[in-house]
Amino acid sequence: MSLSIILGLAFFGIIFLIWIVARMGTSTVKAGSRQMVGEIESSLADAFVFVNRQKMAAWSMVAIVGLPILALLLSHSIIIALATVPIALTLPKKYLAHMRKKRIDTLEKQLPDALLMLSGALRAGASFPTALEAVVHEAAAPISQEFDLLMREIRLGIDLDVAMRNVEKRIPVPDFMMVTAAVSIAREVGGNLAEALESVARTLREKLQMEGKIKALTSQGRMQGIVMTCLPLFLMLVLRFMEPKAMAPLFNQPVGWATLAVISIMEFLGYKSITKITNIDV
């Protein structure tokens, strides 16, 4: 494909994207855009991540517009450029999921130390709200933010069981259910809450150590999955630039498009299979 054709396609693509942006003045598109951005902003706020709505919408539009154009300029294929549109549309939600997962992983690592601090305060004779306040002041975010919100709910008169269940909804971690169970049992039946929390903290710490060992042992398999997935795509791009005539039917003919579709499906299934094998839940 000649340079003039590529520039012409890029020009028409830009004109088409400008037309789409202009059409965004309609009420339906604006309402849909506001709803999507509002959902993302609300989810980020639940994770104590506050961003500007206008900046989020602008960066989402840049990803949706820029990725297909970049794919068109690199691959010289409209099919590949169109194939990147669904990826660009899912990028904001993928980024949100990554941020939430990172926060949850940090919470899991901080939870045993926070429970030991809470247990120590209870052993020193402090009440449960006072011990929570000590953890809020001493611990780092994000665990301090969650315990601070728990403490505020208790001060507002919300029942402790209800407040703990609210924390479970914000922290979808099975480990925190053990904390809720320990607090509920100590409250209803009686017993040493400090000792129960210390036992839960030891169990969670041992679980984290086991998960770390498993992650280290399966790191080679995960890296092999990434390399084996990216290697065919890298070779295809190299051959595209080294032998453009030989690779042209793969991008310009229906048989080549079907081949690319099969390759994409097989690559996706292979990567998912390797990820499933190396993902060992404790």
mmCIF file of N, CA, C and O in Angstrom, residues 87-188:
data_model
loop_
_atom_site.group_PDB
_atom_site.id
_atom_site.type_symbol
_atom_site.label_atom_id
_atom_site.label_comp_id
_atom_site.label_asym_id
_atom_site.label_seq_id
_atom_site.Cartn_x
_atom_site.Cartn_y
_atom_site.Cartn_z
ATOM 1 N N ILE A 87 -11.120 -2.803 21.816
ATOM 2 C CA ILE A 87 -10.083 -2.721 22.853
ATOM 3 C C ILE A 87 -10.041 -1.324 23.445
ATOM 4 O O ILE A 87 -9.943 -1.141 24.666
ATOM 5 N N ALA A 88 -10.130 -0.306 22.571
ATOM 6 C CA ALA A 88 -10.105 1.075 23.049
ATOM 7 C C ALA A 88 -11.328 1.385 23.906
ATOM 8 O O ALA A 88 -11.237 2.135 24.879
ATOM 9 N N LEU A 89 -12.467 0.799 23.565
ATOM 10 C CA LEU A 89 -13.678 1.048 24.346
ATOM 11 C C LEU A 89 -13.611 0.432 25.738
ATOM 12 O O LEU A 89 -14.227 0.936 26.678
ATOM 13 N N THR A 90 -12.874 -0.670 25.872
ATOM 14 C CA THR A 90 -12.777 -1.343 27.168
ATOM 15 C C THR A 90 -11.597 -0.865 28.008
ATOM 16 O O THR A 90 -11.469 -1.293 29.160
ATOM 17 N N LEU A 91 -10.740 -0.013 27.470
ATOM 18 C CA LEU A 91 -9.565 0.437 28.220
ATOM 19 C C LEU A 91 -9.917 1.142 29.531
ATOM 20 O O LEU A 91 -9.285 0.863 30.564
ATOM 21 N N PRO A 92 -10.893 2.074 29.555
ATOM 22 C CA PRO A 92 -11.207 2.718 30.850
ATOM 23 C C PRO A 92 -11.644 1.730 31.927
ATOM 24 O O PRO A 92 -11.200 1.816 33.076
ATOM 25 N N LYS A 93 -12.500 0.766 31.562
ATOM 26 C CA LYS A 93 -12.947 -0.208 32.552
ATOM 27 C C LYS A 93 -11.817 -1.140 32.969
ATOM 28 O O LYS A 93 -11.736 -1.555 34.134
ATOM 29 N N LYS A 94 -10.937 -1.484 32.009
ATOM 30 C CA LYS A 94 -9.788 -2.318 32.356
ATOM 31 C C LYS A 94 -8.871 -1.589 33.327
ATOM 32 O O LYS A 94 -8.340 -2.190 34.274
ATOM 33 N N TYR A 95 -8.675 -0.307 33.089
ATOM 34 C CA TYR A 95 -7.835 0.478 33.998
ATOM 35 C C TYR A 95 -8.461 0.566 35.383
ATOM 36 O O TYR A 95 -7.769 0.467 36.408
ATOM 37 N N LEU A 96 -9.781 0.725 35.419
ATOM 38 C CA LEU A 96 -10.492 0.747 36.696
ATOM 39 C C LEU A 96 -10.338 -0.588 37.424
ATOM 40 O O LEU A 96 -10.071 -0.623 38.639
ATOM 41 N N ALA A 97 -10.502 -1.691 36.693
ATOM 42 C CA ALA A 97 -10.359 -3.010 37.315
ATOM 43 C C ALA A 97 -8.939 -3.210 37.842
ATOM 44 O O ALA A 97 -8.740 -3.808 38.909
ATOM 45 N N HIS A 98 -7.940 -2.705 37.099
ATOM 46 C CA HIS A 98 -6.550 -2.818 37.556
ATOM 47 C C HIS A 98 -6.336 -2.036 38.839
ATOM 48 O O HIS A 98 -5.670 -2.522 39.775
ATOM 49 N N MET A 99 -6.893 -0.832 38.923
ATOM 50 C CA MET A 99 -6.728 -0.019 40.125
ATOM 51 C C MET A 99 -7.412 -0.664 41.326
ATOM 52 O O MET A 99 -6.865 -0.677 42.446
ATOM 53 N N ARG A 100 -8.602 -1.214 41.125
ATOM 54 C CA ARG A 100 -9.317 -1.860 42.226
ATOM 55 C C ARG A 100 -8.579 -3.118 42.685
ATOM 56 O O ARG A 100 -8.483 -3.391 43.889
ATOM 57 N N LYS A 101 -8.041 -3.893 41.741
ATOM 58 C CA LYS A 101 -7.303 -5.105 42.109
ATOM 59 C C LYS A 101 -6.032 -4.750 42.878
ATOM 60 O O LYS A 101 -5.662 -5.423 43.850
ATOM 61 N N LYS A 102 -5.361 -3.684 42.428
ATOM 62 C CA LYS A 102 -4.154 -3.253 43.137
ATOM 63 C C LYS A 102 -4.477 -2.829 44.560
ATOM 64 O O LYS A 102 -3.739 -3.127 45.505
ATOM 65 N N ARG A 103 -5.605 -2.133 44.723
ATOM 66 C CA ARG A 103 -6.010 -1.701 46.066
ATOM 67 C C ARG A 103 -6.363 -2.898 46.941
ATOM 68 O O ARG A 103 -5.975 -2.949 48.121
ATOM 69 N N ILE A 104 -7.079 -3.868 46.392
ATOM 70 C CA ILE A 104 -7.463 -5.045 47.174
ATOM 71 C C ILE A 104 -6.231 -5.852 47.574
ATOM 72 O O ILE A 104 -6.143 -6.354 48.707
ATOM 73 N N ASP A 105 -5.260 -5.988 46.665
ATOM 74 C CA ASP A 105 -4.018 -6.698 47.002
ATOM 75 C C ASP A 105 -3.284 -5.996 48.143
ATOM 76 O O ASP A 105 -2.741 -6.651 49.047
ATOM 77 N N THR A 106 -3.264 -4.663 48.098
ATOM 78 C CA THR A 106 -2.620 -3.916 49.183
ATOM 79 C C THR A 106 -3.356 -4.114 50.501
ATOM 80 O O THR A 106 -2.733 -4.255 51.567
ATOM 81 N N LEU A 107 -4.685 -4.138 50.446
ATOM 82 C CA LEU A 107 -5.479 -4.372 51.658
ATOM 83 C C LEU A 107 -5.199 -5.753 52.251
ATOM 84 O O LEU A 107 -5.096 -5.896 53.484
ATOM 85 N N GLU A 108 -5.076 -6.756 51.397
ATOM 86 C CA GLU A 108 -4.782 -8.100 51.891
ATOM 87 C C GLU A 108 -3.430 -8.159 52.594
ATOM 88 O O GLU A 108 -3.277 -8.852 53.612
ATOM 89 N N LYS A 109 -2.445 -7.437 52.055
ATOM 90 C CA LYS A 109 -1.120 -7.439 52.677
ATOM 91 C C LYS A 109 -1.111 -6.657 53.993
ATOM 92 O O LYS A 109 -0.363 -6.995 54.911
ATOM 93 N N GLN A 110 -1.925 -5.598 54.087
ATOM 94 C CA GLN A 110 -1.936 -4.776 55.289
ATOM 95 C C GLN A 110 -2.824 -5.337 56.399
ATOM 96 O O GLN A 110 -2.651 -4.972 57.566
ATOM 97 N N LEU A 111 -3.754 -6.211 56.051
ATOM 98 C CA LEU A 111 -4.741 -6.668 57.025
ATOM 99 C C LEU A 111 -4.132 -7.397 58.222
ATOM 100 O O LEU A 111 -4.527 -7.116 59.371
ATOM 101 N N PRO A 112 -3.168 -8.329 58.057
ATOM 102 C CA PRO A 112 -2.604 -8.986 59.254
ATOM 103 C C PRO A 112 -1.951 -8.019 60.229
ATOM 104 O O PRO A 112 -2.159 -8.120 61.450
ATOM 105 N N ASP A 113 -1.165 -7.062 59.727
ATOM 106 C CA ASP A 113 -0.528 -6.092 60.621
ATOM 107 C C ASP A 113 -1.559 -5.217 61.322
ATOM 108 O O ASP A 113 -1.413 -4.902 62.516
ATOM 109 N N ALA A 114 -2.610 -4.828 60.597
ATOM 110 C CA ALA A 114 -3.657 -4.013 61.210
ATOM 111 C C ALA A 114 -4.380 -4.791 62.310
ATOM 112 O O ALA A 114 -4.710 -4.235 63.370
ATOM 113 N N LEU A 115 -4.620 -6.075 62.081
ATOM 114 C CA LEU A 115 -5.277 -6.882 63.111
ATOM 115 C C LEU A 115 -4.390 -7.053 64.340
ATOM 116 O O LEU A 115 -4.888 -7.055 65.485
ATOM 117 N N LEU A 116 -3.087 -7.184 64.129
ATOM 118 C CA LEU A 116 -2.175 -7.278 65.274
ATOM 119 C C LEU A 116 -2.154 -5.971 66.062
ATOM 120 O O LEU A 116 -2.101 -5.978 67.298
ATOM 121 N N MET A 117 -2.205 -4.843 65.359
ATOM 122 C CA MET A 117 -2.275 -3.559 66.052
ATOM 123 C C MET A 117 -3.579 -3.440 66.838
ATOM 124 O O MET A 117 -3.597 -2.972 67.989
ATOM 125 N N LEU A 118 -4.679 -3.881 66.233
ATOM 126 C CA LEU A 118 -5.971 -3.845 66.910
ATOM 127 C C LEU A 118 -5.981 -4.760 68.128
ATOM 128 O O LEU A 118 -6.487 -4.401 69.207
ATOM 129 N N SER A 119 -5.375 -5.936 67.984
ATOM 130 C CA SER A 119 -5.300 -6.878 69.097
ATOM 131 C C SER A 119 -4.446 -6.316 70.232
ATOM 132 O O SER A 119 -4.785 -6.455 71.414
ATOM 133 N N GLY A 120 -3.334 -5.677 69.878
ATOM 134 C CA GLY A 120 -2.482 -5.088 70.903
ATOM 135 C C GLY A 120 -3.189 -3.989 71.675
ATOM 136 O O GLY A 120 -3.046 -3.885 72.907
ATOM 137 N N ALA A 121 -3.964 -3.161 70.958
ATOM 138 C CA ALA A 121 -4.704 -2.105 71.650
ATOM 139 C C ALA A 121 -5.767 -2.683 72.570
ATOM 140 O O ALA A 121 -5.998 -2.174 73.675
ATOM 141 N N LEU A 122 -6.431 -3.756 72.136
ATOM 142 C CA LEU A 122 -7.442 -4.387 72.990
ATOM 143 C C LEU A 122 -6.808 -5.026 74.224
ATOM 144 O O LEU A 122 -7.375 -4.984 75.324
ATOM 145 N N ARG A 123 -5.627 -5.628 74.065
ATOM 146 C CA ARG A 123 -4.936 -6.208 75.214
ATOM 147 C C ARG A 123 -4.511 -5.136 76.214
ATOM 148 O O ARG A 123 -4.412 -5.403 77.420
ATOM 149 N N ALA A 124 -4.254 -3.929 75.705
ATOM 150 C CA ALA A 124 -3.860 -2.837 76.597
ATOM 151 C C ALA A 124 -5.037 -2.259 77.364
ATOM 152 O O ALA A 124 -4.838 -1.358 78.194
ATOM 153 N N GLY A 125 -6.245 -2.738 77.096
ATOM 154 C CA GLY A 125 -7.417 -2.291 77.833
ATOM 155 C C GLY A 125 -8.291 -1.307 77.097
ATOM 156 O O GLY A 125 -9.260 -0.795 77.683
ATOM 157 N N ALA A 126 -8.000 -1.020 75.835
ATOM 158 C CA ALA A 126 -8.810 -0.068 75.079
ATOM 159 C C ALA A 126 -10.093 -0.739 74.602
ATOM 160 O O ALA A 126 -10.155 -1.962 74.407
ATOM 161 N N SER A 127 -11.113 0.068 74.402
ATOM 162 C CA SER A 127 -12.355 -0.444 73.833
ATOM 163 C C SER A 127 -12.186 -0.638 72.324
ATOM 164 O O SER A 127 -11.197 -0.192 71.730
ATOM 165 N N PHE A 128 -13.176 -1.283 71.713
ATOM 166 C CA PHE A 128 -13.055 -1.565 70.281
ATOM 167 C C PHE A 128 -13.001 -0.277 69.449
ATOM 168 O O PHE A 128 -12.154 -0.160 68.558
ATOM 169 N N PRO A 129 -13.882 0.725 69.688
ATOM 170 C CA PRO A 129 -13.758 1.966 68.912
ATOM 171 C C PRO A 129 -12.430 2.683 69.142
ATOM 172 O O PRO A 129 -11.842 3.241 68.198
ATOM 173 N N THR A 130 -11.937 2.673 70.375
ATOM 174 C CA THR A 130 -10.649 3.313 70.651
ATOM 175 C C THR A 130 -9.510 2.582 69.956
ATOM 176 O O THR A 130 -8.579 3.201 69.422
ATOM 177 N N ALA A 131 -9.578 1.248 69.943
ATOM 178 C CA ALA A 131 -8.561 0.469 69.237
ATOM 179 C C ALA A 131 -8.612 0.740 67.740
ATOM 180 O O ALA A 131 -7.573 0.833 67.072
ATOM 181 N N LEU A 132 -9.821 0.882 67.206
ATOM 182 C CA LEU A 132 -9.952 1.227 65.785
ATOM 183 C C LEU A 132 -9.325 2.590 65.491
ATOM 184 O O LEU A 132 -8.640 2.763 64.476
ATOM 185 N N GLU A 133 -9.538 3.527 66.375
ATOM 186 C CA GLU A 133 -8.965 4.862 66.180
ATOM 187 C C GLU A 133 -7.438 4.812 66.200
ATOM 188 O O GLU A 133 -6.773 5.502 65.422
ATOM 189 N N ALA A 134 -6.877 3.981 67.072
ATOM 190 C CA ALA A 134 -5.419 3.837 67.111
ATOM 191 C C ALA A 134 -4.887 3.235 65.809
ATOM 192 O O ALA A 134 -3.852 3.676 65.291
ATOM 193 N N VAL A 135 -5.605 2.251 65.266
ATOM 194 C CA VAL A 135 -5.181 1.652 63.997
ATOM 195 C C VAL A 135 -5.275 2.672 62.864
ATOM 196 O O VAL A 135 -4.403 2.731 61.991
ATOM 197 N N VAL A 136 -6.317 3.492 62.882
ATOM 198 C CA VAL A 136 -6.484 4.507 61.839
ATOM 199 C C VAL A 136 -5.314 5.488 61.848
ATOM 200 O O VAL A 136 -4.799 5.888 60.797
ATOM 201 N N HIS A 137 -4.852 5.856 63.029
ATOM 202 C CA HIS A 137 -3.761 6.832 63.137
ATOM 203 C C HIS A 137 -2.402 6.204 62.820
ATOM 204 O O HIS A 137 -1.508 6.890 62.307
ATOM 205 N N GLU A 138 -2.231 4.918 63.113
ATOM 206 C CA GLU A 138 -0.925 4.292 62.958
ATOM 207 C C GLU A 138 -0.741 3.597 61.602
ATOM 208 O O GLU A 138 0.363 3.579 61.061
ATOM 209 N N ALA A 139 -1.802 3.024 61.058
ATOM 210 C CA ALA A 139 -1.684 2.263 59.803
ATOM 211 C C ALA A 139 -1.648 3.190 58.605
ATOM 212 O O ALA A 139 -2.010 4.365 58.680
ATOM 213 N N ALA A 140 -1.195 2.636 57.494
ATOM 214 C CA ALA A 140 -1.128 3.396 56.243
ATOM 215 C C ALA A 140 -2.354 3.114 55.400
ATOM 216 O O ALA A 140 -3.108 2.159 55.647
ATOM 217 N N ALA A 141 -2.586 3.976 54.434
ATOM 218 C CA ALA A 141 -3.685 3.768 53.487
ATOM 219 C C ALA A 141 -3.355 2.567 52.600
ATOM 220 O O ALA A 141 -2.187 2.273 52.349
ATOM 221 N N PRO A 142 -4.346 1.816 52.132
ATOM 222 C CA PRO A 142 -5.792 2.071 52.209
ATOM 223 C C PRO A 142 -6.511 1.427 53.406
ATOM 224 O O PRO A 142 -7.680 1.665 53.597
ATOM 225 N N ILE A 143 -5.791 0.621 54.217
ATOM 226 C CA ILE A 143 -6.477 -0.043 55.322
ATOM 227 C C ILE A 143 -6.944 0.982 56.353
ATOM 228 O O ILE A 143 -8.003 0.821 56.977
ATOM 229 N N SER A 144 -6.174 2.056 56.528
ATOM 230 C CA SER A 144 -6.585 3.091 57.482
ATOM 231 C C SER A 144 -7.852 3.803 57.015
ATOM 232 O O SER A 144 -8.689 4.204 57.839
ATOM 233 N N GLN A 145 -8.016 3.954 55.699
ATOM 234 C CA GLN A 145 -9.224 4.599 55.180
ATOM 235 C C GLN A 145 -10.458 3.750 55.450
ATOM 236 O O GLN A 145 -11.519 4.275 55.830
ATOM 237 N N GLU A 146 -10.344 2.442 55.269
ATOM 238 C CA GLU A 146 -11.487 1.562 55.502
ATOM 239 C C GLU A 146 -11.845 1.512 56.985
ATOM 240 O O GLU A 146 -13.027 1.578 57.358
ATOM 241 N N PHE A 147 -10.843 1.419 57.844
ATOM 242 C CA PHE A 147 -11.118 1.393 59.275
ATOM 243 C C PHE A 147 -11.619 2.750 59.775
ATOM 244 O O PHE A 147 -12.406 2.803 60.730
ATOM 245 N N ASP A 148 -11.167 3.824 59.139
ATOM 246 C CA ASP A 148 -11.675 5.144 59.508
ATOM 247 C C ASP A 148 -13.158 5.261 59.170
ATOM 248 O O ASP A 148 -13.951 5.798 59.963
ATOM 249 N N LEU A 149 -13.547 4.745 58.001
ATOM 250 C CA LEU A 149 -14.954 4.759 57.633
ATOM 251 C C LEU A 149 -15.771 3.867 58.556
ATOM 252 O O LEU A 149 -16.909 4.210 58.936
ATOM 253 N N LEU A 150 -15.215 2.731 58.959
ATOM 254 C CA LEU A 150 -15.888 1.850 59.918
ATOM 255 C C LEU A 150 -16.079 2.562 61.254
ATOM 256 O O LEU A 150 -17.163 2.488 61.871
ATOM 257 N N MET A 151 -15.056 3.259 61.700
ATOM 258 C CA MET A 151 -15.147 3.977 62.969
ATOM 259 C C MET A 151 -16.193 5.090 62.902
ATOM 260 O O MET A 151 -16.956 5.304 63.848
ATOM 261 N N ARG A 152 -16.268 5.786 61.772
ATOM 262 C CA ARG A 152 -17.259 6.852 61.629
ATOM 263 C C ARG A 152 -18.675 6.294 61.638
ATOM 264 O O ARG A 152 -19.593 6.903 62.207
ATOM 265 N N GLU A 153 -18.883 5.140 61.004
ATOM 266 C CA GLU A 153 -20.214 4.532 61.012
ATOM 267 C C GLU A 153 -20.621 4.113 62.419
ATOM 268 O O GLU A 153 -21.785 4.266 62.811
ATOM 269 N N ILE A 154 -19.674 3.594 63.192
ATOM 270 C CA ILE A 154 -19.989 3.202 64.566
ATOM 271 C C ILE A 154 -20.340 4.429 65.401
ATOM 272 O O ILE A 154 -21.273 4.415 66.219
ATOM 273 N N ARG A 155 -19.617 5.531 65.189
ATOM 274 C CA ARG A 155 -19.906 6.757 65.941
ATOM 275 C C ARG A 155 -21.259 7.344 65.570
ATOM 276 O O ARG A 155 -21.890 8.017 66.400
ATOM 277 N N LEU A 156 -21.710 7.094 64.345
ATOM 278 C CA LEU A 156 -23.021 7.597 63.933
ATOM 279 C C LEU A 156 -24.170 6.747 64.469
ATOM 280 O O LEU A 156 -25.333 7.089 64.254
ATOM 281 N N GLY A 157 -23.853 5.665 65.139
ATOM 282 C CA GLY A 157 -24.892 4.836 65.740
ATOM 283 C C GLY A 157 -25.261 3.610 64.949
ATOM 284 O O GLY A 157 -26.203 2.906 65.325
ATOM 285 N N ILE A 158 -24.538 3.343 63.869
ATOM 286 C CA ILE A 158 -24.822 2.135 63.089
ATOM 287 C C ILE A 158 -24.354 0.919 63.867
ATOM 288 O O ILE A 158 -23.289 0.929 64.496
ATOM 289 N N ASP A 159 -25.155 -0.142 63.832
ATOM 290 C CA ASP A 159 -24.811 -1.365 64.540
ATOM 291 C C ASP A 159 -23.495 -1.924 64.013
ATOM 292 O O ASP A 159 -23.182 -1.817 62.816
ATOM 293 N N LEU A 160 -22.715 -2.517 64.913
ATOM 294 C CA LEU A 160 -21.383 -3.007 64.541
ATOM 295 C C LEU A 160 -21.452 -4.082 63.467
ATOM 296 O O LEU A 160 -20.640 -4.102 62.540
ATOM 297 N N ASP A 161 -22.431 -4.982 63.585
ATOM 298 C CA ASP A 161 -22.559 -6.036 62.569
ATOM 299 C C ASP A 161 -22.863 -5.435 61.196
ATOM 300 O O ASP A 161 -22.307 -5.876 60.176
ATOM 301 N N VAL A 162 -23.747 -4.436 61.158
ATOM 302 C CA VAL A 162 -24.075 -3.780 59.886
ATOM 303 C C VAL A 162 -22.853 -3.054 59.330
ATOM 304 O O VAL A 162 -22.568 -3.104 58.128
ATOM 305 N N ALA A 163 -22.102 -2.379 60.197
ATOM 306 C CA ALA A 163 -20.909 -1.659 59.752
ATOM 307 C C ALA A 163 -19.857 -2.629 59.212
ATOM 308 O O ALA A 163 -19.201 -2.339 58.198
ATOM 309 N N MET A 164 -19.693 -3.766 59.868
ATOM 310 C CA MET A 164 -18.726 -4.762 59.386
ATOM 311 C C MET A 164 -19.154 -5.336 58.047
ATOM 312 O O MET A 164 -18.329 -5.583 57.166
ATOM 313 N N ARG A 165 -20.446 -5.550 57.863
ATOM 314 C CA ARG A 165 -20.926 -6.043 56.562
ATOM 315 C C ARG A 165 -20.722 -4.993 55.470
ATOM 316 O O ARG A 165 -20.466 -5.346 54.313
ATOM 317 N N ASN A 166 -20.835 -3.723 55.816
ATOM 318 C CA ASN A 166 -20.551 -2.672 54.842
ATOM 319 C C ASN A 166 -19.090 -2.700 54.404
ATOM 320 O O ASN A 166 -18.777 -2.470 53.232
ATOM 321 N N VAL A 167 -18.208 -2.990 55.362
ATOM 322 C CA VAL A 167 -16.787 -3.114 55.002
ATOM 323 C C VAL A 167 -16.581 -4.317 54.084
ATOM 324 O O VAL A 167 -15.782 -4.261 53.136
ATOM 325 N N GLU A 168 -17.290 -5.402 54.338
ATOM 326 C CA GLU A 168 -17.186 -6.574 53.455
ATOM 327 C C GLU A 168 -17.616 -6.244 52.034
ATOM 328 O O GLU A 168 -17.030 -6.753 51.068
ATOM 329 N N LYS A 169 -18.633 -5.395 51.881
ATOM 330 C CA LYS A 169 -19.078 -5.016 50.545
ATOM 331 C C LYS A 169 -18.022 -4.163 49.840
ATOM 332 O O LYS A 169 -17.829 -4.277 48.626
ATOM 333 N N ARG A 170 -17.357 -3.293 50.595
ATOM 334 C CA ARG A 170 -16.331 -2.445 49.989
ATOM 335 C C ARG A 170 -15.047 -3.211 49.733
ATOM 336 O O ARG A 170 -14.301 -2.881 48.816
ATOM 337 N N ILE A 171 -14.774 -4.222 50.561
ATOM 338 C CA ILE A 171 -13.560 -5.036 50.408
ATOM 339 C C ILE A 171 -13.992 -6.461 50.070
ATOM 340 O O ILE A 171 -14.218 -7.273 50.976
ATOM 341 N N PRO A 172 -14.119 -6.805 48.794
ATOM 342 C CA PRO A 172 -14.555 -8.159 48.437
ATOM 343 C C PRO A 172 -13.430 -9.179 48.605
ATOM 344 O O PRO A 172 -12.986 -9.822 47.656
ATOM 345 N N VAL A 173 -12.958 -9.313 49.856
ATOM 346 C CA VAL A 173 -11.865 -10.229 50.167
ATOM 347 C C VAL A 173 -12.395 -11.297 51.122
ATOM 348 O O VAL A 173 -12.934 -10.955 52.185
ATOM 349 N N PRO A 174 -12.276 -12.570 50.771
ATOM 350 C CA PRO A 174 -12.778 -13.610 51.688
ATOM 351 C C PRO A 174 -12.095 -13.584 53.048
ATOM 352 O O PRO A 174 -12.686 -14.001 54.049
ATOM 353 N N ASP A 175 -10.842 -13.084 53.105
ATOM 354 C CA ASP A 175 -10.124 -13.062 54.374
ATOM 355 C C ASP A 175 -10.810 -12.161 55.394
ATOM 356 O O ASP A 175 -10.755 -12.429 56.608
ATOM 357 N N PHE A 176 -11.433 -11.096 54.935
ATOM 358 C CA PHE A 176 -12.059 -10.173 55.882
ATOM 359 C C PHE A 176 -13.291 -10.794 56.534
ATOM 360 O O PHE A 176 -13.702 -10.338 57.606
ATOM 361 N N MET A 177 -13.874 -11.805 55.885
ATOM 362 C CA MET A 177 -15.016 -12.483 56.512
ATOM 363 C C MET A 177 -14.609 -13.161 57.814
ATOM 364 O O MET A 177 -15.414 -13.277 58.743
ATOM 365 N N MET A 178 -13.345 -13.600 57.903
ATOM 366 C CA MET A 178 -12.862 -14.197 59.139
ATOM 367 C C MET A 178 -12.838 -13.157 60.255
ATOM 368 O O MET A 178 -13.154 -13.455 61.410
ATOM 369 N N VAL A 179 -12.472 -11.916 59.909
ATOM 370 C CA VAL A 179 -12.461 -10.846 60.893
ATOM 371 C C VAL A 179 -13.882 -10.553 61.364
ATOM 372 O O VAL A 179 -14.154 -10.399 62.561
ATOM 373 N N THR A 180 -14.808 -10.474 60.417
ATOM 374 C CA THR A 180 -16.209 -10.224 60.772
ATOM 375 C C THR A 180 -16.758 -11.330 61.650
ATOM 376 O O THR A 180 -17.473 -11.067 62.635
ATOM 377 N N ALA A 181 -16.421 -12.572 61.315
ATOM 378 C CA ALA A 181 -16.901 -13.698 62.127
ATOM 379 C C ALA A 181 -16.320 -13.643 63.530
ATOM 380 O O ALA A 181 -17.027 -13.898 64.521
ATOM 381 N N ALA A 182 -15.034 -13.312 63.657
ATOM 382 C CA ALA A 182 -14.407 -13.245 64.989
ATOM 383 C C ALA A 182 -15.045 -12.163 65.845
ATOM 384 O O ALA A 182 -15.332 -12.374 67.034
ATOM 385 N N VAL A 183 -15.301 -10.993 65.250
ATOM 386 C CA VAL A 183 -15.910 -9.894 65.999
ATOM 387 C C VAL A 183 -17.344 -10.249 66.390
ATOM 388 O O VAL A 183 -17.779 -9.990 67.526
ATOM 389 N N SER A 184 -18.097 -10.847 65.473
ATOM 390 C CA SER A 184 -19.496 -11.193 65.766
ATOM 391 C C SER A 184 -19.585 -12.247 66.855
ATOM 392 O O SER A 184 -20.430 -12.151 67.769
ATOM 393 N N ILE A 185 -18.725 -13.266 66.781
ATOM 394 C CA ILE A 185 -18.770 -14.335 67.790
ATOM 395 C C ILE A 185 -18.376 -13.788 69.160
ATOM 396 O O ILE A 185 -19.005 -14.103 70.185
ATOM 397 N N ALA A 186 -17.318 -12.949 69.192
ATOM 398 C CA ALA A 186 -16.891 -12.375 70.469
ATOM 399 C C ALA A 186 -17.956 -11.461 71.056
ATOM 400 O O ALA A 186 -18.099 -11.353 72.288
ATOM 401 N N ARG A 187 -18.722 -10.830 70.197
ATOM 402 C CA ARG A 187 -19.759 -9.924 70.691
ATOM 403 C C ARG A 187 -20.981 -10.679 71.195
ATOM 404 O O ARG A 187 -21.566 -10.316 72.216
ATOM 405 N N GLU A 188 -21.383 -11.734 70.488
ATOM 406 C CA GLU A 188 -22.615 -12.443 70.852
ATOM 407 C C GLU A 188 -22.372 -13.507 71.920
ATOM 408 O O GLU A 188 -23.162 -13.645 72.857
#
